[in-house]
Amino acid sequence: MIVALLHRLSEKLPRVVHRLSVMMKPQVVFVLGGPGAGKGTQCARIVENYSYTHLSAGDLLREERSRSGSEFGQLIDSFIKEGKIVPVEITINLLKKAMEETMKADEKKFRFLIDGFPRNQDNLQGWNTVMDGKADVKFVLLFDCGNEVCIDRCLERGKSSGRTDDNRESLEKRIQTYLQSTRPIIEQYEKQGKVRTIDASRSVDEVFADVKNILEKEG
């Protein structure tokens, strides 16, 4: 009797787990830091070692900008060249679409690193409005790095990246935008105890050692 009951339970369990995973909301870690702080490099390492999907707000915008027939392409292009922040509706819709497509393709992929977002109060309000109850923000992973280190890294990257914004003039504008617009967002999350700060001025391996400690502690 008990054996038969356990057998039936073991058959039902995968279906229960399947239903729970289908209902799972995206679990989000916001990855922030100045341009050149190493967000993309560290996100790539995290994806290799942990069950996260990396979504870069900047990459999604650049892809949309270059996509043939995009209604937002020209608008995105002008904002990026000026080092300004793209309207929130565009960015959030691209992020939401990417998360939905990822989870639809593989229900086990519900953990996301969202890199370079939210960048300002408008971004945060937009996220809270559109994604309220639809995603859980676990914490903010902050890569903290001095301005000159960031600029030097981006100028070096610009030699091969092909990015139009990897030049000193655009970089200085982007850093000012980060300090004026993104730092206040980080401070808001700090008040909630949701910021995990890493000294990003060190080598890739040293930075990733700290990242591992944080992710293993957070679970």
Short mmCIF file of C-alpha atoms in Angstrom, two decimals:
data_model
loop_
_atom_site.label_atom_id
_atom_site.label_comp_id
_atom_site.label_asym_id
_atom_site.label_seq_id
_atom_site.Cartn_x
_atom_site.Cartn_y
_atom_site.Cartn_z
CA MET A 1 0.00 0.00 0.00
CA ILE A 2 2.69 2.50 1.08
CA VAL A 3 4.95 1.40 -1.79
CA ALA A 4 2.12 1.91 -4.31
CA LEU A 5 1.40 5.35 -2.80
CA LEU A 6 5.05 6.37 -3.02
CA HIS A 7 5.18 5.14 -6.61
CA ARG A 8 2.15 7.26 -7.58
CA LEU A 9 3.65 10.25 -5.77
CA SER A 10 6.98 9.84 -7.60
CA GLU A 11 5.09 9.81 -10.91
CA LYS A 12 3.18 12.98 -9.99
CA LEU A 13 6.23 14.87 -8.69
CA PRO A 14 7.80 15.73 -12.08
CA ARG A 15 4.42 17.16 -13.20
CA VAL A 16 4.20 19.28 -10.02
CA VAL A 17 7.78 20.51 -10.49
CA HIS A 18 6.98 21.27 -14.14
CA ARG A 19 3.93 23.35 -13.13
CA LEU A 20 5.96 25.24 -10.52
CA SER A 21 8.71 26.06 -13.02
CA VAL A 22 6.14 27.28 -15.55
CA MET A 23 4.74 29.62 -12.88
CA MET A 24 8.22 30.82 -11.86
CA LYS A 25 8.72 34.56 -12.27
CA PRO A 26 12.02 35.77 -13.72
CA GLN A 27 14.64 36.17 -10.97
CA VAL A 28 16.62 39.29 -11.81
CA VAL A 29 20.02 40.64 -10.78
CA PHE A 30 20.66 44.19 -12.01
CA VAL A 31 24.33 44.63 -13.00
CA LEU A 32 25.51 48.24 -12.74
CA GLY A 33 28.76 50.18 -12.98
CA GLY A 34 30.35 52.87 -15.13
CA PRO A 35 31.29 52.29 -18.78
CA GLY A 36 34.33 49.99 -18.87
CA ALA A 37 33.83 48.67 -15.32
CA GLY A 38 33.82 45.12 -16.72
CA LYS A 39 30.10 44.32 -16.52
CA GLY A 40 30.00 42.40 -19.81
CA THR A 41 33.18 40.44 -19.08
CA GLN A 42 31.99 39.38 -15.62
CA CYS A 43 28.49 38.56 -16.87
CA ALA A 44 30.03 36.22 -19.47
CA ARG A 45 31.94 34.45 -16.67
CA ILE A 46 28.80 34.15 -14.54
CA VAL A 47 26.87 32.59 -17.44
CA GLU A 48 29.67 30.04 -17.93
CA ASN A 49 29.60 28.99 -14.27
CA TYR A 50 26.03 29.57 -13.08
CA SER A 51 22.50 29.12 -14.47
CA TYR A 52 22.00 32.74 -15.50
CA THR A 53 21.06 34.31 -18.83
CA HIS A 54 22.85 37.58 -19.57
CA LEU A 55 20.76 40.39 -21.02
CA SER A 56 22.60 43.61 -21.81
CA ALA A 57 20.28 46.58 -22.18
CA GLY A 58 22.94 48.25 -24.33
CA ASP A 59 23.40 45.20 -26.58
CA LEU A 60 19.64 44.81 -27.04
CA LEU A 61 19.39 48.49 -28.00
CA ARG A 62 22.33 48.20 -30.42
CA GLU A 63 20.79 45.10 -32.00
CA GLU A 64 17.48 46.89 -32.39
CA ARG A 65 19.25 49.93 -33.83
CA SER A 66 20.87 47.81 -36.56
CA ARG A 67 17.84 45.55 -37.19
CA SER A 68 16.45 46.07 -40.66
CA GLY A 69 13.01 47.70 -40.56
CA SER A 70 13.21 48.72 -36.88
CA GLU A 71 10.88 51.63 -36.14
CA PHE A 72 13.17 52.69 -33.26
CA GLY A 73 16.56 52.31 -34.99
CA GLN A 74 17.23 55.95 -35.89
CA LEU A 75 15.96 57.23 -32.52
CA ILE A 76 18.18 54.77 -30.60
CA ASP A 77 21.15 55.73 -32.77
CA SER A 78 20.87 59.45 -31.97
CA PHE A 79 20.54 58.81 -28.21
CA ILE A 80 23.55 56.45 -28.09
CA LYS A 81 25.79 58.82 -30.08
CA GLU A 82 24.98 61.66 -27.67
CA GLY A 83 25.68 59.43 -24.64
CA LYS A 84 22.07 59.92 -23.55
CA ILE A 85 19.65 57.39 -22.13
CA VAL A 86 17.18 55.82 -24.57
CA PRO A 87 13.45 56.24 -23.68
CA VAL A 88 12.46 53.70 -21.05
CA GLU A 89 9.53 52.20 -22.95
CA ILE A 90 11.85 50.94 -25.70
CA THR A 91 14.40 49.42 -23.30
CA ILE A 92 11.88 47.67 -21.03
CA ASN A 93 9.95 46.19 -23.94
CA LEU A 94 13.19 44.77 -25.38
CA LEU A 95 14.16 43.31 -21.97
CA LYS A 96 10.68 41.87 -21.34
CA LYS A 97 10.58 40.30 -24.80
CA ALA A 98 14.06 38.76 -24.35
CA MET A 99 13.13 37.26 -20.94
CA GLU A 100 9.85 35.84 -22.27
CA GLU A 101 11.56 34.28 -25.29
CA THR A 102 14.32 32.76 -23.12
CA MET A 103 11.85 31.21 -20.65
CA LYS A 104 9.62 29.97 -23.44
CA ALA A 105 12.56 28.20 -25.08
CA ASP A 106 13.79 26.67 -21.80
CA GLU A 107 11.67 26.78 -18.64
CA LYS A 108 14.77 26.17 -16.48
CA LYS A 109 16.23 29.50 -17.58
CA PHE A 110 14.48 31.91 -15.24
CA ARG A 111 17.55 33.65 -13.71
CA PHE A 112 18.66 36.81 -15.51
CA LEU A 113 21.55 39.23 -15.26
CA ILE A 114 20.29 42.55 -16.61
CA ASP A 115 23.36 44.57 -17.44
CA GLY A 116 23.35 48.37 -17.63
CA PHE A 117 19.81 48.86 -16.32
CA PRO A 118 18.12 50.74 -14.62
CA ARG A 119 20.22 53.77 -15.48
CA ASN A 120 18.01 56.54 -14.12
CA GLN A 121 14.84 57.28 -12.18
CA ASP A 122 12.75 57.07 -15.34
CA ASN A 123 14.12 53.56 -16.01
CA LEU A 124 13.31 52.47 -12.46
CA GLN A 125 9.79 53.88 -12.52
CA GLY A 126 9.18 52.28 -15.91
CA TRP A 127 10.44 48.92 -14.65
CA ASN A 128 8.27 49.12 -11.52
CA THR A 129 5.22 50.01 -13.62
CA VAL A 130 5.65 47.41 -16.37
CA MET A 131 7.27 44.56 -14.40
CA ASP A 132 5.54 44.91 -11.01
CA GLY A 133 4.55 41.39 -9.95
CA LYS A 134 6.08 39.93 -13.13
CA ALA A 135 9.74 39.69 -12.04
CA ASP A 136 11.66 39.57 -8.75
CA VAL A 137 14.74 41.77 -8.38
CA LYS A 138 17.04 39.82 -6.05
CA PHE A 139 19.85 42.39 -5.72
CA VAL A 140 22.11 44.84 -7.58
CA LEU A 141 25.62 43.69 -8.48
CA LEU A 142 27.70 46.88 -8.58
CA PHE A 143 31.10 46.97 -10.28
CA ASP A 144 32.79 50.03 -8.80
CA CYS A 145 35.69 51.50 -10.76
CA GLY A 146 37.50 54.86 -11.06
CA ASN A 147 36.61 57.11 -14.00
CA GLU A 148 40.09 57.14 -15.61
CA VAL A 149 40.38 53.34 -15.41
CA CYS A 150 36.97 53.08 -17.11
CA ILE A 151 37.97 55.52 -19.88
CA ASP A 152 41.31 53.78 -20.53
CA ARG A 153 39.61 50.38 -20.78
CA CYS A 154 36.96 51.66 -23.19
CA LEU A 155 39.51 53.42 -25.41
CA GLU A 156 41.46 50.17 -25.59
CA ARG A 157 38.24 48.26 -26.36
CA GLY A 158 37.33 50.84 -29.00
CA LYS A 159 40.34 49.82 -31.11
CA SER A 160 38.56 46.58 -31.98
CA SER A 161 34.93 46.87 -30.79
CA GLY A 162 33.62 48.95 -33.68
CA ARG A 163 31.41 50.80 -31.18
CA THR A 164 30.82 54.42 -32.15
CA ASP A 165 30.63 55.47 -28.47
CA ASP A 166 34.09 54.12 -27.47
CA ASN A 167 35.81 57.50 -27.88
CA ARG A 168 36.90 59.99 -25.20
CA GLU A 169 34.19 62.58 -25.92
CA SER A 170 31.33 60.06 -25.73
CA LEU A 171 32.92 58.33 -22.72
CA GLU A 172 33.16 61.53 -20.70
CA LYS A 173 29.48 62.23 -21.44
CA ARG A 174 28.55 58.64 -20.49
CA ILE A 175 30.43 58.88 -17.19
CA GLN A 176 28.70 62.14 -16.32
CA THR A 177 25.34 60.56 -17.18
CA TYR A 178 26.22 57.59 -14.95
CA LEU A 179 27.22 59.81 -12.00
CA GLN A 180 24.19 62.10 -12.30
CA SER A 181 21.52 59.56 -13.20
CA THR A 182 22.58 56.03 -12.18
CA ARG A 183 24.32 56.64 -8.84
CA PRO A 184 21.08 57.91 -7.23
CA ILE A 185 19.37 54.63 -8.28
CA ILE A 186 22.17 52.63 -6.68
CA GLU A 187 21.76 54.69 -3.50
CA GLN A 188 18.04 53.84 -3.44
CA TYR A 189 18.81 50.13 -3.61
CA GLU A 190 21.53 50.54 -0.96
CA LYS A 191 18.86 51.84 1.45
CA GLN A 192 16.94 48.60 0.81
CA GLY A 193 20.09 46.54 1.54
CA LYS A 194 20.07 45.23 -2.02
CA VAL A 195 23.48 46.34 -3.34
CA ARG A 196 26.52 44.02 -3.51
CA THR A 197 29.59 46.14 -4.35
CA ILE A 198 32.79 44.82 -5.95
CA ASP A 199 36.06 46.69 -6.52
CA ALA A 200 36.23 46.37 -10.33
CA SER A 201 39.60 48.13 -10.78
CA ARG A 202 41.46 44.82 -10.25
CA SER A 203 42.15 41.93 -12.63
CA VAL A 204 39.31 39.92 -14.19
CA ASP A 205 40.14 36.87 -12.04
CA GLU A 206 40.28 38.84 -8.79
CA VAL A 207 36.94 40.50 -9.54
CA PHE A 208 35.33 37.17 -10.46
CA ALA A 209 36.50 35.60 -7.19
CA ASP A 210 34.39 38.22 -5.37
CA VAL A 211 31.48 37.64 -7.76
CA LYS A 212 31.54 33.90 -6.97
CA ASN A 213 31.48 34.58 -3.23
CA ILE A 214 28.44 36.82 -3.63
CA LEU A 215 26.50 34.43 -5.87
CA GLU A 216 27.20 31.44 -3.65
CA LYS A 217 26.12 33.40 -0.59
CA GLU A 218 22.93 34.64 -2.27
CA GLY A 219 22.03 31.16 -3.56
#
